[in-house]
Coordinates of C-alpha atoms and ligand atoms in Angstrom, one line a residue:
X1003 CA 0.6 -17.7 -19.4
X1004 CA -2.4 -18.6 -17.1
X1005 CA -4.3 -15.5 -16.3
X1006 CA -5.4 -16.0 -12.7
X1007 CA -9.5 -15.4 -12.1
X1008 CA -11.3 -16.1 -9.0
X1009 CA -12.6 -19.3 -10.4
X1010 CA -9.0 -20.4 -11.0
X1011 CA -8.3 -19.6 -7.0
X1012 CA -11.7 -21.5 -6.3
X1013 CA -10.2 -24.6 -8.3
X1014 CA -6.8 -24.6 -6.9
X1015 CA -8.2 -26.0 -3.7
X1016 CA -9.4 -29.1 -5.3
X1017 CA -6.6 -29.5 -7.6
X1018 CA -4.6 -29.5 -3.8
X1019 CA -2.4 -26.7 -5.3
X1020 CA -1.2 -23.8 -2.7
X1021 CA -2.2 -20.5 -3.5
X1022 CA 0.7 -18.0 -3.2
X1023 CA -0.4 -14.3 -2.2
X1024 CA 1.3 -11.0 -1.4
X1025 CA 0.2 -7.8 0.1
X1026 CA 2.0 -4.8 -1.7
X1027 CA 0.9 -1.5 -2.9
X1028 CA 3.3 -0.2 -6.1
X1029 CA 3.9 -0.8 -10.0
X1030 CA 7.3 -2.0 -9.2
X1031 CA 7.6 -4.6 -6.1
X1032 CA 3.6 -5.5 -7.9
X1033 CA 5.4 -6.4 -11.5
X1034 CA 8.3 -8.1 -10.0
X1035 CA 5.6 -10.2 -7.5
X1036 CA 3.9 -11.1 -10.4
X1037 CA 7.0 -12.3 -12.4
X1038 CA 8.0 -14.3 -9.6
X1039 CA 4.5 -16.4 -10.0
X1040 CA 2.5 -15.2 -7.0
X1041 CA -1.1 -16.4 -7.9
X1042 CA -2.6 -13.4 -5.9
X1043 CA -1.5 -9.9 -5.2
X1044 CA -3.8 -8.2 -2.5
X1045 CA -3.5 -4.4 -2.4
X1046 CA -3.8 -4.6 1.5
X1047 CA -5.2 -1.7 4.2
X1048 CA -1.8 -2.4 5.6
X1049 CA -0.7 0.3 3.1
X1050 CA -1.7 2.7 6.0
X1051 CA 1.1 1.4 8.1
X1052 CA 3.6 -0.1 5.9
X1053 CA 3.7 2.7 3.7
X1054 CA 2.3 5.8 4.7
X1055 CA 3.8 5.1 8.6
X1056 CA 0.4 5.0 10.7
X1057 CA -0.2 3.7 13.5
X1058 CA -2.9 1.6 12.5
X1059 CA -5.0 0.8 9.1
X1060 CA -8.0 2.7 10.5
X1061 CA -7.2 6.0 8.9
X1062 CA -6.3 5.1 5.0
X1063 CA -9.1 5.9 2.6
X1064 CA -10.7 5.1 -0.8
X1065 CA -8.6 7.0 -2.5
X1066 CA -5.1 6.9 -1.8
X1067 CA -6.4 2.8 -1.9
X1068 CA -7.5 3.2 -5.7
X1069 CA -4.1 5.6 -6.1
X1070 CA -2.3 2.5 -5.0
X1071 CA -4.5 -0.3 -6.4
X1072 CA -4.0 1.7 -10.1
X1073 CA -0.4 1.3 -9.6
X1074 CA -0.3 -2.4 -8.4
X1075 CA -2.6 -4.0 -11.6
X1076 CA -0.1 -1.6 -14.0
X1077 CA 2.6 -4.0 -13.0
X1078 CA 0.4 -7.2 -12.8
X1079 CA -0.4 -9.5 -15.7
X1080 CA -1.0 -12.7 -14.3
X1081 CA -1.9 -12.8 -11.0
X1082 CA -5.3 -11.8 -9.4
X1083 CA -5.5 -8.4 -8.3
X1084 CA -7.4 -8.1 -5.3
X1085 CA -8.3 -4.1 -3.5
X1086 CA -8.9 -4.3 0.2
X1087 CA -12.0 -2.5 0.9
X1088 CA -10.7 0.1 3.7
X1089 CA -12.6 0.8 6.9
X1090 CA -15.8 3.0 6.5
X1091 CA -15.8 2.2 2.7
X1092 CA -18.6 -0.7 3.4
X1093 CA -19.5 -0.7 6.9
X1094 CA -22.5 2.1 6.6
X1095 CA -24.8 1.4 4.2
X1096 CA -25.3 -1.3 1.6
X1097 CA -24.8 1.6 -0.9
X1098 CA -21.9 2.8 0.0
X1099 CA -20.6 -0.6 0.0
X1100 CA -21.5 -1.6 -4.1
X1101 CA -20.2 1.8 -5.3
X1102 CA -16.7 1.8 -3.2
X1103 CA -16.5 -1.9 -4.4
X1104 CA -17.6 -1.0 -7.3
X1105 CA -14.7 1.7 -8.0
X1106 CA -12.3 -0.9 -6.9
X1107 CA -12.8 -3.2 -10.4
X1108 CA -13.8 0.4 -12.5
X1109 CA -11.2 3.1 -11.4
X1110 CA -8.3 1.0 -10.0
X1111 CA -8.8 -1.9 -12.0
X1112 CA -8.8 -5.0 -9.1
X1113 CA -10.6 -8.0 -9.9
X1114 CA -12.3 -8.6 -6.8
X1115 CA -12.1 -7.0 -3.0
X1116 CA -11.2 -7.9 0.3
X1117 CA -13.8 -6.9 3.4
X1118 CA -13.0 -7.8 6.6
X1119 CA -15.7 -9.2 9.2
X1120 CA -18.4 -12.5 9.7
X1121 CA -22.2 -12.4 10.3
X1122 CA -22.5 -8.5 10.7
X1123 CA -21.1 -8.1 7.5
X1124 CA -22.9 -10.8 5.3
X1125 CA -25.5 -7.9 4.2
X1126 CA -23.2 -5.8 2.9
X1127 CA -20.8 -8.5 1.0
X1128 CA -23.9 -10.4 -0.1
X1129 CA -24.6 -6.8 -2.0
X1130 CA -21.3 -6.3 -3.4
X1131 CA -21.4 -9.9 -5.1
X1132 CA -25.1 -9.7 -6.1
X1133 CA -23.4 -6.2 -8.0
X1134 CA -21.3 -8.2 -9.8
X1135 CA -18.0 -7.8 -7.2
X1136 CA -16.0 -11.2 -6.1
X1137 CA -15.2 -10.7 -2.8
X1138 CA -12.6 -12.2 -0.5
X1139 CA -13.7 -13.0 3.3
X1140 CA -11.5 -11.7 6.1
X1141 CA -11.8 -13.2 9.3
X1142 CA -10.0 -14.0 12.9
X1143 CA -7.6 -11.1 13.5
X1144 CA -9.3 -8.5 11.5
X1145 CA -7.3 -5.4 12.0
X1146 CA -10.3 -2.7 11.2
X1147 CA -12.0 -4.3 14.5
X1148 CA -8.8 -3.5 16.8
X1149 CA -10.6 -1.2 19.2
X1150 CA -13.5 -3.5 19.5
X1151 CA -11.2 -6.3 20.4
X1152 CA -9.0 -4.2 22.5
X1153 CA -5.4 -4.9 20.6
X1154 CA -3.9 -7.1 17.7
X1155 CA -4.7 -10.2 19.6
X1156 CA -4.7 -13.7 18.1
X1157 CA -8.6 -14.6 17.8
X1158 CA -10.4 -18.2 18.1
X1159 CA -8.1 -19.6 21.2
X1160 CA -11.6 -20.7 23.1
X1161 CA -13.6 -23.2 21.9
X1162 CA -16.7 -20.8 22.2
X1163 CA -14.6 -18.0 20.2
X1164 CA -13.7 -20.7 17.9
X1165 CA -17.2 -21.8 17.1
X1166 CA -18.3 -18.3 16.1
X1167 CA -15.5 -17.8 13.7
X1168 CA -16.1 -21.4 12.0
X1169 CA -19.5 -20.2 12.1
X1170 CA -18.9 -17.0 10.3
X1171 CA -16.6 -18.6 7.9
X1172 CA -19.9 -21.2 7.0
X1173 CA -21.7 -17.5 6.3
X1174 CA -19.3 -15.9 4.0
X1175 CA -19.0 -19.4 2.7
X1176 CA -22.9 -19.4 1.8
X1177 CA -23.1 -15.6 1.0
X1178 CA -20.7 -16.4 -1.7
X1179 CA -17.3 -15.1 -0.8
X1180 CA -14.6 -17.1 -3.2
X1181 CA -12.1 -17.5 -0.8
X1182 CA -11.3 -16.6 2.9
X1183 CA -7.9 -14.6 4.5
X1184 CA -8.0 -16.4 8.2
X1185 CA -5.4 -14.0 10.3
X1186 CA -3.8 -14.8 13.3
X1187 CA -5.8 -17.7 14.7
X1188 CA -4.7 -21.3 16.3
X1189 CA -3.6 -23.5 13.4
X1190 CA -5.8 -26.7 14.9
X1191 CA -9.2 -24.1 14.2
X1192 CA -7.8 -22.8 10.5
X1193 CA -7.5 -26.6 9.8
X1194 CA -11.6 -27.1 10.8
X1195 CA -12.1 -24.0 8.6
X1196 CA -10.3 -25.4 5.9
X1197 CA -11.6 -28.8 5.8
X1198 CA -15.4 -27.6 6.5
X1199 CA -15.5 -25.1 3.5
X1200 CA -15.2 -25.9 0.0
X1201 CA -13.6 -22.4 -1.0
X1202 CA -9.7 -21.8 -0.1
X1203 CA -8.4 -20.6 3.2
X1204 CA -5.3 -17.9 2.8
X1205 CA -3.5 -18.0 5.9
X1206 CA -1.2 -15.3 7.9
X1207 CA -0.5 -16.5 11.6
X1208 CA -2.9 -19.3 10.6
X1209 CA -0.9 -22.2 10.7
X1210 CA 0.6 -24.4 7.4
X1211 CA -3.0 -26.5 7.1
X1212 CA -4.6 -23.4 4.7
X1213 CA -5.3 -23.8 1.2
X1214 CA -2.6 -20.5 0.5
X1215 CA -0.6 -17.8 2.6
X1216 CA -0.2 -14.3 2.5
X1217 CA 2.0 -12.4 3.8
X1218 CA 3.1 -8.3 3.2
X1219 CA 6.2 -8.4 1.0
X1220 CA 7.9 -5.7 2.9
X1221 CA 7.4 -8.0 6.0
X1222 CA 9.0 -11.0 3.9
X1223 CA 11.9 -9.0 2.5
X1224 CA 13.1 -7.5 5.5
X1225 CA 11.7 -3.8 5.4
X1226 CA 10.0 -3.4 8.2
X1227 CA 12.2 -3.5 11.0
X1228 CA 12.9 -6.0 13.7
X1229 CA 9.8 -6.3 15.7
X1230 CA 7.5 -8.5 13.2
X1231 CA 4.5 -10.5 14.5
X1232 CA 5.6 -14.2 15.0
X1233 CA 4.0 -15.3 11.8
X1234 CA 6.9 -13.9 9.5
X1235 CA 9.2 -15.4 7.8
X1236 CA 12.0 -13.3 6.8
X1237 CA 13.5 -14.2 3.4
X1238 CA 15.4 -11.2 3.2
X1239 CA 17.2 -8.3 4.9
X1240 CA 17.2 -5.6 1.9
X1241 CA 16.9 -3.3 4.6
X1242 CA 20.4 -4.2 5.4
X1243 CA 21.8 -3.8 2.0
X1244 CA 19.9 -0.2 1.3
X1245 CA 21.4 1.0 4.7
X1246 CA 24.8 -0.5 3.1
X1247 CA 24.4 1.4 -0.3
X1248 CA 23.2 5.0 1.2
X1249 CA 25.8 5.1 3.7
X1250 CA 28.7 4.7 0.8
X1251 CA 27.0 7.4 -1.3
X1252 CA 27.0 9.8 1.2
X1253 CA 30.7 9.1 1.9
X1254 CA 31.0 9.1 -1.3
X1255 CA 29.0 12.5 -2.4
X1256 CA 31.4 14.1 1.1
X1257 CA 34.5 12.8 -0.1
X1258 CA 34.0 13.8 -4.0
X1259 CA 34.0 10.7 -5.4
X1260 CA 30.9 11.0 -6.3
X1261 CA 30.2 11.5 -9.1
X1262 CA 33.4 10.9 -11.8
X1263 CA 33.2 11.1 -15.2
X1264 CA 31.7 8.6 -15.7
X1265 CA 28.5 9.4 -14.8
X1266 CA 28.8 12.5 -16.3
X1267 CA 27.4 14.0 -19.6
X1268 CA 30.1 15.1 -22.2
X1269 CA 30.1 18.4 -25.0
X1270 CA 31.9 17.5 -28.3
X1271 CA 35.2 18.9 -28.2
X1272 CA 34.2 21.5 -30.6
X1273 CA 31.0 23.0 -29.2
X1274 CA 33.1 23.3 -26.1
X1275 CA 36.1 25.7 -27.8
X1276 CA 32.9 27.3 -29.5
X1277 CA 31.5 28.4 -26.5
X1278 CA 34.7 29.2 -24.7
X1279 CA 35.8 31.7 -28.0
X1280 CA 32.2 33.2 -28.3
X1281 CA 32.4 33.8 -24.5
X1282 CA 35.6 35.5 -24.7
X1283 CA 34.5 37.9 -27.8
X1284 CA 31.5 39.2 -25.3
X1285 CA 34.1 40.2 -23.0
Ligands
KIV244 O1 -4.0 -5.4 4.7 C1 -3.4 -6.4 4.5 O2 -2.2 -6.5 4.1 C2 -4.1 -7.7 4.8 C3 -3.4 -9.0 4.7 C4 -2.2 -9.0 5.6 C5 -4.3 -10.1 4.8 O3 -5.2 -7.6 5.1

């Protein structure tokens, strides 16, 4: 078994093989990612609504991220683990940026972070690799920005808007970043990207010319309801079959047949006619 480093990621690109990432957040769904040959699993900011049901990813912090991060390399062994630097983490100061990065690869065990954002970011990502952090690039539909671009809006669709994310990506490119999550822009610009940078593009709502895709696993398994941005591709509905399963055990829990003896724990014979006579000589 390969272990999966940054450089690998890097290499795939030449080598023309796709990289394969999911977002998910737990030992179990991480393990079973992992056994099914994903080359990257990202411990996405999209915990905040996937998981803890908020409305957006603004509000989830360092530390229910490293709570979760912990849990996903448990159940990783060969795929890159990646901690997605949450908003506020790295945005302030250069310092707060290395030590939240920092406790990403020391206290949840990642190999490398995600930040989101282009040119006003390059400071603080140029810091976090100088510090001995690989980071991932995040750009087009960066959901930290949402109130600054006024909704979850696909990015890039004018050539002027275009030009300063292709820009952007040439910046992370240069700072160092060794690869680059393109979200929810026009296929025909992720393409440019793609073929102007010599690190990997991972797409979602990118179109199929990126080095890789991501997408949330929940999204991809069916877990998330029915309003999903266009992007997804469901491969699943387990949502159907857990709706399936709890409706018969509560029918069956109502009804009593639930549970027989089966799943029940048994005395020995003899312990039992021991308790019964002792209980009987107290009376
Ligand atoms: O938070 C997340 O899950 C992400 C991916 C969807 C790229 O940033």
């Amino acid at each position: 078994m390969e272990k999966i480093t940054t450089i690998k990621i890097r290499e795939m690109k030449d080598s023309g093989e796709k990289i394969v990432m999911l977002a998910t957040y737990d030992y179990l769904t991480a393990k079973m990612v992992d056994e099914a040959g994903a080359d990257a699993v990202l411990v996405g900011d999209s915990l905040a609504n996937v998981v803890l049901g908020h409305r957006d990813t603004l509000s989830v912090g360092m530390e229910e991220m490293l709570h979760h991060t912990k849990a996903v390399a448990t159940g990783v062994k060969r795929a890159l683990v990646v901690g997605d630097m949450p908003f506020m983490s790295y945005q302030a100061s250069t310092e707060d940026a290395i030590r939240n990065a920092g406790r990403f690869l020391k206290e949840g065990h990642a190999e490398a972070v995600k930040v989101e954002g282009g040119r006003k970011m390059i400071r603080k990502i140029e810091a976090i690799i100088d510090s001995g952090v690989p980071v991932m690039g995040h750009l087009g539909l960066t959901p930290q920005w949402v109130h600054q671009f006024g909704g979850y809006r696909v990015r890039g669709k004018t050539w002027s808007a275009a030009r300063a994310i292709l820009e952007d990506a040439k910046r992370l490119e240069q700072a160092g970043v060794f690869s680059l999550v393109l979200e929810a822009m026009p296929w025909q610009l992720a393409k440019l990207i793609t073929e102007k940078l010599e690190i990997p593009t991972i797409g979602i709502g990118a179109g199929p010319y990126c080095d890789g895709q991501v997408l949330v696993l929940h999204d991809l398994i069916g877990l998330t309801g029915p309003n999903l941005p266009k992007f997804v591709r469901r491969y699943a509905e387990v949502d159907k079959e857990i709706m399936k399963a709890l409706e018969s055990f509560k029918r069956d829990v109502k009804s009593g047949k639930f549970p027989t003896l089966a799943q029940s724990y048994e005395m020995p014979p003899e312990e039992m006619r021991k308790l019964i006579r002792g209980f009987r000589q107290k009376r």
